[in-house]
Short mmCIF file of C-alpha atoms and ligand atoms in Angstrom, two decimals:
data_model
loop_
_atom_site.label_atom_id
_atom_site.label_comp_id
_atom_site.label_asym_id
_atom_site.label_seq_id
_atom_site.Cartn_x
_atom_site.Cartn_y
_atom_site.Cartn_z
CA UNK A 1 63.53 118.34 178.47
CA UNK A 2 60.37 116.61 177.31
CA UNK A 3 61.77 113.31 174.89
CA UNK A 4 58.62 114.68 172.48
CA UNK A 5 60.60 118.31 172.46
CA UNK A 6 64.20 116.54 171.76
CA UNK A 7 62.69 114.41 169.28
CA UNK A 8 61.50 116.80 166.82
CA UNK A 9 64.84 119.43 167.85
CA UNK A 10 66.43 115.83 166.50
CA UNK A 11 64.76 116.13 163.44
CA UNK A 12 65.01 119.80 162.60
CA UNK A 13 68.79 119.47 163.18
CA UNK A 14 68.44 116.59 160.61
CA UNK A 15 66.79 118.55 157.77
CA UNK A 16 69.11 121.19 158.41
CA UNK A 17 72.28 119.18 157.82
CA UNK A 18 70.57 117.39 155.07
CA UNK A 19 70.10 120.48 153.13
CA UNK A 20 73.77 121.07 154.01
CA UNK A 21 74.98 118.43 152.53
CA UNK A 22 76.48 119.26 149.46
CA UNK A 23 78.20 116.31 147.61
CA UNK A 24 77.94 112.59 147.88
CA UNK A 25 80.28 112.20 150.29
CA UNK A 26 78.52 114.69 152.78
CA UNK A 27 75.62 112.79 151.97
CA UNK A 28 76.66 109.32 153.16
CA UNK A 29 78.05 111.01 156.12
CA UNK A 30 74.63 112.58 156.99
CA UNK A 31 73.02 108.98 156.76
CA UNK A 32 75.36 107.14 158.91
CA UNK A 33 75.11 110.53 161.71
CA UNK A 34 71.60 110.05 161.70
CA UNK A 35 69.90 107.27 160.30
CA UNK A 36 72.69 104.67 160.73
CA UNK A 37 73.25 101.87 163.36
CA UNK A 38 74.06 104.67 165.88
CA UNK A 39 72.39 107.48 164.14
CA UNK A 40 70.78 110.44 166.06
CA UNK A 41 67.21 109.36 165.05
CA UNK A 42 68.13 105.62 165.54
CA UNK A 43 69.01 106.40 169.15
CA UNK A 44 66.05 108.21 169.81
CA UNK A 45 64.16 105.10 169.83
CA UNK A 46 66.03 103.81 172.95
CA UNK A 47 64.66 106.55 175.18
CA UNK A 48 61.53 105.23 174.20
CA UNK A 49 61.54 102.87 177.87
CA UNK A 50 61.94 106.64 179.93
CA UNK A 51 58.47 107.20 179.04
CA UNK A 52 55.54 106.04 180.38
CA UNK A 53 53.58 103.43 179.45
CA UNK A 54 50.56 105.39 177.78
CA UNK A 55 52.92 107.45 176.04
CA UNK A 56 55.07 104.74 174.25
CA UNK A 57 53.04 104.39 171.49
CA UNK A 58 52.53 108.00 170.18
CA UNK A 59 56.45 108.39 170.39
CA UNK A 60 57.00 104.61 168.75
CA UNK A 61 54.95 105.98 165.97
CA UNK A 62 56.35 109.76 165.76
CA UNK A 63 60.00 108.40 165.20
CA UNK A 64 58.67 106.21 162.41
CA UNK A 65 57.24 108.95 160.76
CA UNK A 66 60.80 111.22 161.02
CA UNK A 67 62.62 107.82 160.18
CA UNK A 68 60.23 107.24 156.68
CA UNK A 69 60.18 111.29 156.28
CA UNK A 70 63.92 111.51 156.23
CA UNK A 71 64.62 108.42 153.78
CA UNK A 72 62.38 110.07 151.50
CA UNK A 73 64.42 113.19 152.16
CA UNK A 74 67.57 111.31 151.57
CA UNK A 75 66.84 109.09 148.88
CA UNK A 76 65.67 112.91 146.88
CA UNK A 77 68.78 114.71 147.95
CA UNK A 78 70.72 112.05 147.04
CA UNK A 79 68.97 112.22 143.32
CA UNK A 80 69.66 115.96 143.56
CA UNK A 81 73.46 115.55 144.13
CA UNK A 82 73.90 112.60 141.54
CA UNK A 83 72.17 115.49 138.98
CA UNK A 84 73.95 118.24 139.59
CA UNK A 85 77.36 116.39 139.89
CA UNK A 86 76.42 114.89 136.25
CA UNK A 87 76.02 118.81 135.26
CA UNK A 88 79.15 119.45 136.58
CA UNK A 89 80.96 116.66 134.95
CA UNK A 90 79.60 117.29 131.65
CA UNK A 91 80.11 121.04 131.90
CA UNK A 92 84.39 120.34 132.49
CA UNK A 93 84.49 117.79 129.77
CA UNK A 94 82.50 119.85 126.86
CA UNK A 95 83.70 121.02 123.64
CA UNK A 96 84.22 124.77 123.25
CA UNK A 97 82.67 124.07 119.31
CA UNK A 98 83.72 128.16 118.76
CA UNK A 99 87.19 127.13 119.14
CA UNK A 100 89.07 126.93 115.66
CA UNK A 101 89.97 123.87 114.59
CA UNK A 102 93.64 122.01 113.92
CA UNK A 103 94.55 122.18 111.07
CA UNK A 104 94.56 118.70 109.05
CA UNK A 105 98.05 118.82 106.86
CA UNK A 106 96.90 118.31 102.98
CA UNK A 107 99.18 115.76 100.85
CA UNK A 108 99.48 116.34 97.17
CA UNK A 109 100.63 114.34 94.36
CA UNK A 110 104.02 112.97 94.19
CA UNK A 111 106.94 114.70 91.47
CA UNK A 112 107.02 111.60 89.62
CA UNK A 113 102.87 111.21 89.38
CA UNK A 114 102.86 114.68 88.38
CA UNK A 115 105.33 113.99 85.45
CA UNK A 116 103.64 111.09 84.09
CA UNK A 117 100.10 113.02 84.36
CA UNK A 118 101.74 115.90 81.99
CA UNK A 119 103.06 112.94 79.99
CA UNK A 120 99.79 111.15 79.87
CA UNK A 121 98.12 114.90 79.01
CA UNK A 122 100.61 115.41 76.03
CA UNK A 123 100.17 112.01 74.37
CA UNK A 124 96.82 112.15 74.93
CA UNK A 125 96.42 114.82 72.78
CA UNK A 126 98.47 113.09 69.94
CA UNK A 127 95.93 110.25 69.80
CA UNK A 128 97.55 107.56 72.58
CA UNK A 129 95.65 105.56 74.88
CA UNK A 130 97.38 104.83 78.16
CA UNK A 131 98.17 101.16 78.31
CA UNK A 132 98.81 99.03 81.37
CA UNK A 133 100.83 96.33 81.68
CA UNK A 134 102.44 94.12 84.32
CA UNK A 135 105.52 94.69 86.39
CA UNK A 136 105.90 91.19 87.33
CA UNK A 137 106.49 89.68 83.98
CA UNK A 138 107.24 86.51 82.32
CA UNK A 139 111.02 86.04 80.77
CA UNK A 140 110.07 85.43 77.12
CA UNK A 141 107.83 88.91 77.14
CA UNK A 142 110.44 90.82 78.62
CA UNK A 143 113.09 89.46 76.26
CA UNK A 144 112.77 86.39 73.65
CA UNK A 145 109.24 87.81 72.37
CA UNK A 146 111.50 90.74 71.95
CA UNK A 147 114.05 89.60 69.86
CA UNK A 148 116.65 88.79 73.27
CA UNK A 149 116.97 85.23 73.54
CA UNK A 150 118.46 83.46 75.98
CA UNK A 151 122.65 83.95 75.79
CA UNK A 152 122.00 86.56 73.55
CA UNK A 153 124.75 89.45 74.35
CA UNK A 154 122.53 92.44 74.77
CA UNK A 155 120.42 90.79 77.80
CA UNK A 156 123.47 92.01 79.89
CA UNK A 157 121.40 95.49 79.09
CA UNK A 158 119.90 94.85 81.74
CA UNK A 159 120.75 93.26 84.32
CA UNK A 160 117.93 91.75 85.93
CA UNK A 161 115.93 90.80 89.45
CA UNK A 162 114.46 87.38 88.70
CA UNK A 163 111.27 85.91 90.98
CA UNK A 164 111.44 82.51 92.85
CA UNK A 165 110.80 79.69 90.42
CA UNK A 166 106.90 78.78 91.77
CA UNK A 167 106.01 75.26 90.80
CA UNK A 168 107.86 73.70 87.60
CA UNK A 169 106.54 76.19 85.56
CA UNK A 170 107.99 76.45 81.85
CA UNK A 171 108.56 79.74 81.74
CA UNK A 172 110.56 82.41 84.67
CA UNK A 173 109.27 85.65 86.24
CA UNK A 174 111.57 88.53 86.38
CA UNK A 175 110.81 92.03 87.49
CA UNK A 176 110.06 94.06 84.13
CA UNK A 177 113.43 95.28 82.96
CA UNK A 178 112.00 98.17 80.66
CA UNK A 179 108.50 98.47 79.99
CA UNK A 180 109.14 97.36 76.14
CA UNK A 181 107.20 93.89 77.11
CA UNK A 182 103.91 95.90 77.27
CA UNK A 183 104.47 96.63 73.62
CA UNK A 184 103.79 92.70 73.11
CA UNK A 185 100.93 92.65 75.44
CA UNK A 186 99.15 95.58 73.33
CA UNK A 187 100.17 93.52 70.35
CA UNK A 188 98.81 90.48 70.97
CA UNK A 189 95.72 91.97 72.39
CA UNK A 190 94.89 94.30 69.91
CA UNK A 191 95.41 92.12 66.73
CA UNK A 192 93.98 92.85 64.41
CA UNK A 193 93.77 96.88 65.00
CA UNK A 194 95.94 99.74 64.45
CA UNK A 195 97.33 100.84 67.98
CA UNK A 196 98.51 103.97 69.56
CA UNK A 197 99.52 103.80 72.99
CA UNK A 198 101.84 104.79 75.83
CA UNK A 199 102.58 102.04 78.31
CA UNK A 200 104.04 103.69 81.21
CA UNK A 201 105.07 101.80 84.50
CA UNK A 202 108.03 100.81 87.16
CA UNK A 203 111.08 99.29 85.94
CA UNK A 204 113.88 97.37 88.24
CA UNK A 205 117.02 96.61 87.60
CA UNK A 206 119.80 94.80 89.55
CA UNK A 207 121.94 97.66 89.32
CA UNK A 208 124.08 100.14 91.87
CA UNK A 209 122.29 103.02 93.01
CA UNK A 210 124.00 106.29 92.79
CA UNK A 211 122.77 109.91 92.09
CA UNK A 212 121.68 109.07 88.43
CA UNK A 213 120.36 105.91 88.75
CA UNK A 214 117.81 103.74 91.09
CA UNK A 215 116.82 100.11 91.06
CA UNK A 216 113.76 101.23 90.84
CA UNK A 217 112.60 103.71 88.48
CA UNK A 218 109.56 104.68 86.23
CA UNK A 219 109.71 104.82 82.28
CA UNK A 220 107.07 105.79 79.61
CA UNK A 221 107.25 103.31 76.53
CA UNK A 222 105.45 104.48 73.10
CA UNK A 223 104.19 101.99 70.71
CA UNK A 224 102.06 102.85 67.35
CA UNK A 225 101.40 100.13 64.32
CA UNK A 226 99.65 100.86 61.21
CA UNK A 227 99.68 100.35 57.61
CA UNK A 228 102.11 102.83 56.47
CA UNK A 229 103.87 103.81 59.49
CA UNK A 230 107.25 105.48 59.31
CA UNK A 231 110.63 107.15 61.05
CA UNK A 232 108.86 110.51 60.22
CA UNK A 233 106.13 109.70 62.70
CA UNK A 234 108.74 108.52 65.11
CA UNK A 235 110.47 111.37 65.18
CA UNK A 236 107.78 114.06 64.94
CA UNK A 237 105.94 112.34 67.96
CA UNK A 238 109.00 112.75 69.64
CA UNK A 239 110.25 116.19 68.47
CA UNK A 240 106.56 117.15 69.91
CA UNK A 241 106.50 115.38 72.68
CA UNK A 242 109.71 117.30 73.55
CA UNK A 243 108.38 121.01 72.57
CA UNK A 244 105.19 120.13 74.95
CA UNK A 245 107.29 118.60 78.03
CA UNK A 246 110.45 121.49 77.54
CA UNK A 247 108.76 124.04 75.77
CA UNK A 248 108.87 125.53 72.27
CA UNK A 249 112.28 126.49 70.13
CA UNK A 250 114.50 123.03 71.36
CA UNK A 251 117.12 121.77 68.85
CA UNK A 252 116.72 118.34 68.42
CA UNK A 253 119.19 115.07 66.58
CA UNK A 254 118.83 111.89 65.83
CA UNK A 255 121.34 109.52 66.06
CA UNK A 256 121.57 105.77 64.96
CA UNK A 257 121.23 103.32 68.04
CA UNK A 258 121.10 99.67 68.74
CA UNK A 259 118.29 97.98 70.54
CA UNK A 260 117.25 94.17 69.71
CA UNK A 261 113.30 95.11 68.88
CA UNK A 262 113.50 98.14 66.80
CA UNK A 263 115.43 98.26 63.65
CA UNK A 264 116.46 100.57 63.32
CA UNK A 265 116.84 101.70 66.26
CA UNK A 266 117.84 105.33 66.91
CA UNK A 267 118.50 107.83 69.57
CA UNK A 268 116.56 111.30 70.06
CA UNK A 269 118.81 114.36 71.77
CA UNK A 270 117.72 117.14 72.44
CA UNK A 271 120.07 120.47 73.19
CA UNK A 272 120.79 121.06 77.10
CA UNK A 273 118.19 123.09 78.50
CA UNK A 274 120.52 124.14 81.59
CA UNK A 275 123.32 125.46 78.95
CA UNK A 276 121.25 125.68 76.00
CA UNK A 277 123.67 123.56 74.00
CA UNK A 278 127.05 125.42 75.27
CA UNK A 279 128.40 122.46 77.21
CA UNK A 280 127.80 121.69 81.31
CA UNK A 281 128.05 119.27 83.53
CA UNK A 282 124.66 118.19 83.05
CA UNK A 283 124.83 117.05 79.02
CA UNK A 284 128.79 115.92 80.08
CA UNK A 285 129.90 118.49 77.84
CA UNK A 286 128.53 117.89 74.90
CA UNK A 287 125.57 120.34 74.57
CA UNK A 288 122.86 117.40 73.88
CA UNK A 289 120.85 115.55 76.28
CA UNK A 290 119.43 111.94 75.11
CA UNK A 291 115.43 112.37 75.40
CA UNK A 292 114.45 108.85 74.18
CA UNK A 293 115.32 105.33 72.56
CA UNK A 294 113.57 104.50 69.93
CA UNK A 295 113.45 102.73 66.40
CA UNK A 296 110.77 101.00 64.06
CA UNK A 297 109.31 97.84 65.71
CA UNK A 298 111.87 95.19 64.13
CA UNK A 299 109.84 92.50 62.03
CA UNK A 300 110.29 89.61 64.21
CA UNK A 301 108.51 91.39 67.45
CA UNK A 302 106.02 92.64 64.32
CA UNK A 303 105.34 88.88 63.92
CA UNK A 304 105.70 88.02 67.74
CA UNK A 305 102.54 90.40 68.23
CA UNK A 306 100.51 88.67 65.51
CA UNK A 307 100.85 91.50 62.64
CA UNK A 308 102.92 90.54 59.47
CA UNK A 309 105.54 92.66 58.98
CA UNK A 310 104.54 92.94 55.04
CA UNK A 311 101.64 94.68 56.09
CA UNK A 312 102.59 96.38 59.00
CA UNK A 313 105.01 98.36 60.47
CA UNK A 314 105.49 100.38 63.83
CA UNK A 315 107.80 102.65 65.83
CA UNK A 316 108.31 102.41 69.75
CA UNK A 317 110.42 104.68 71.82
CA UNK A 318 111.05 104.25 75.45
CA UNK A 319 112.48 106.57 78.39
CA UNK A 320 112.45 107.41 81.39
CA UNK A 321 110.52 109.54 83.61
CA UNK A 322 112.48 111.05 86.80
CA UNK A 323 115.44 111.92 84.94
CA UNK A 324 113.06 114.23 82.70
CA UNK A 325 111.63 115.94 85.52
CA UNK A 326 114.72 116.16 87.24
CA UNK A 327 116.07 118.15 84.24
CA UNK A 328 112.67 120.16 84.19
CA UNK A 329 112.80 121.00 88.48
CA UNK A 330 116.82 121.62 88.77
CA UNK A 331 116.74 118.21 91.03
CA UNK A 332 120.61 116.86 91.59
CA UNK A 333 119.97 113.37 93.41
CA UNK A 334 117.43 110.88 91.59
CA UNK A 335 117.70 108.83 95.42
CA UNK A 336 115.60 112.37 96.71
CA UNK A 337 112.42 110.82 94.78
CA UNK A 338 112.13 107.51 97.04
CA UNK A 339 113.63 108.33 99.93
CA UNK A 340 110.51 109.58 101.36
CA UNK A 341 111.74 112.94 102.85
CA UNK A 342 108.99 115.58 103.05
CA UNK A 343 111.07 118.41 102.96
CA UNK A 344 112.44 117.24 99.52
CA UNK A 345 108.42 115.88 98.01
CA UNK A 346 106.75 119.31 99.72
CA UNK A 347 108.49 121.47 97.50
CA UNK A 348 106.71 120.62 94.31
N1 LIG B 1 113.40 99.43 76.29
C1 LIG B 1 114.51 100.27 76.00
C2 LIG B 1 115.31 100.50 77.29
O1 LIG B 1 114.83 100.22 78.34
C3 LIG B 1 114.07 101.59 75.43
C4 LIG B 1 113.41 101.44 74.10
C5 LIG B 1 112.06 101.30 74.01
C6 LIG B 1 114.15 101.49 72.92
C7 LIG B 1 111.43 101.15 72.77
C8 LIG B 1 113.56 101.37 71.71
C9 LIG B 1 112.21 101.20 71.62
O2 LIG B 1 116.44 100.94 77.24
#
């Protein structure tokens, strides 16, 4: 056959399989087949010494033109393939955006945050300012400004997790016992003023954990000081606070109590809400349920604060806050409220 005729049928079959090729890998095959080291075009060149002389050069220059034509050819379908396999990637990995989405779990406030938030709401509305105050405190705060010194008997109380001496400092750090050491921080802060706040915070005490008591546990403290403060106020804040927290129609008694800084010092029960005043195991049989400590500020924490008790006077009460609310949600186990189980927080 005439090497002119076999050199285009060469290049026809070329296109053809070029078009044919479908994916990069058919592609690089197709170069290496033809215009490779021993490629069907390359070849052709070597048959260029059958020809005759005056002929060379027309063929020399015809194979050029396939060889350019074809890496043109390539280096497009090459582009092509790159393209369309980009498509086809992209089109796998895309997002269906009609699909619905997963559903993102929602958290909600903790039982004892939601106590202290209708605690906060019922003071509020009684006139007190929520107070903060420190839970790492310093000794004399939570007890000798308080009327506890050193050796004194009723420190065993409560029994207490003391901080790592830093420096030589004077003075120790404990972990607040009660939050009655706020009362001396609003004191000595708000001298000379009238006050009327709640100070309501974590507590710790070196103690044994069982089903009614943590190490670890909140408490709401109440502190008001005035001109002509007395145990009526005391008493109707607390008698109100109760009727807000339990509802309306409670029986309430008060009965004479001991605490170093009040005097004095008092108790506030309130009948058993689980056996209305019948006797459980609850209230321990007795019908009554202790809602609060409390007392008028004794003079010398009157004086500790900067007021002078022949002026002044003051009431503070103190309790606790998970106990309350595990009267108010039927809870049995105060350990359910740290123990980080969602089964137990989910249901409130
Ligand atoms: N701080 C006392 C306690 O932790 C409670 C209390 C507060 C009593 C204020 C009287 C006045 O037990």
């Amino acid at each position: 056959m005439n090497l002119f005729a076999t050199l285009e049928q060469a290049y026809q079959t070329a296109q053809a399989a070029l078009e044919a090729a479908g994916d990069t890998s058919a592609l690089e095959a197709w170069y290496a087949d033809t215009l490779g080291r021993k490629g069907a075009i390359t070849l052709q060149v070597r048959s260029v010494g059958q020809l005759p002389a005056e002929e060379r050069p027309a063929f020399g220059k015809r194979v050029n033109e396939i060889k350019q034509a074809l890496e043109a050819a390539y280096a497009a379908r090459a582009e092509a393939i790159k393209q369309a396999e980009l498509t086809r990637e992209l089109e796998a990995g895309a997002v269906d955006v009609t699909l619905p989405g997963r559903p993102v779990p929602l958290g909600h406030l903790h039982l004892t945050t939601q106590t202290l938030r209708q605690i906060y709401t019922i003071f509020a509305r009684m006139g007190f300012e929520v107070y903060d105050a420190p839970d790492v405190e310093l000794e004399s705060y939570n007890f000798d400004l308080l009327n506890i010194p050193e050796y004194h008997p009723a420190r065993d109380m409560w029994d207490t997790f003391w901080m790592q001496q830093i420096h030589n400092s004077p003075t120790r750090l404990l972990l607040r016992t009660h939050t009655s050491p706020g009362q001396m921080r609003a004191m000595r802060e708000r001298y000379p003023e009238p006050i009327r706040v709640i100070l309501p915070g974590k507590c710790y005490r070196y103690e044994q954990i069982t089903a009614r008591s943590e190490h670890q546990f909140y408490q709401v403290e109440g502190l008001a000081v005035g001109k002509r403060i007395t145990m009526t106020d005391l008493i109707g804040t607390l008698t109100q606070f109760a009727a807000m927290f339990y509802g309306p129609g409670h029986k309430m008694r008060v009965r004479s109590s001991y605490f170093p800084f009040t005097e004095p010092s008092i108790e506030m029960d309130m009948d058993c809400i689980l056996c209305g005043g019948k006797g459980c195991r609850v209230c321990k049989y007795t019908g009554w349920l202790e809602i609060a400590g409390a007392g008028m500020v004794h003079p010398v924490v009157l004086k500790n604060g900067g007021y002078d008790p022949d002026e002044w006077s003051g009431f503070a009460f103190g309790f606790g806050v998970e106990r309350p609310a595990m009267l108010k949600y039927n809870v049995s186990d105060i350990r359910y409220f740290y123990g980080n189980d969602l089964r137990f927080l989910r249901q409130f």
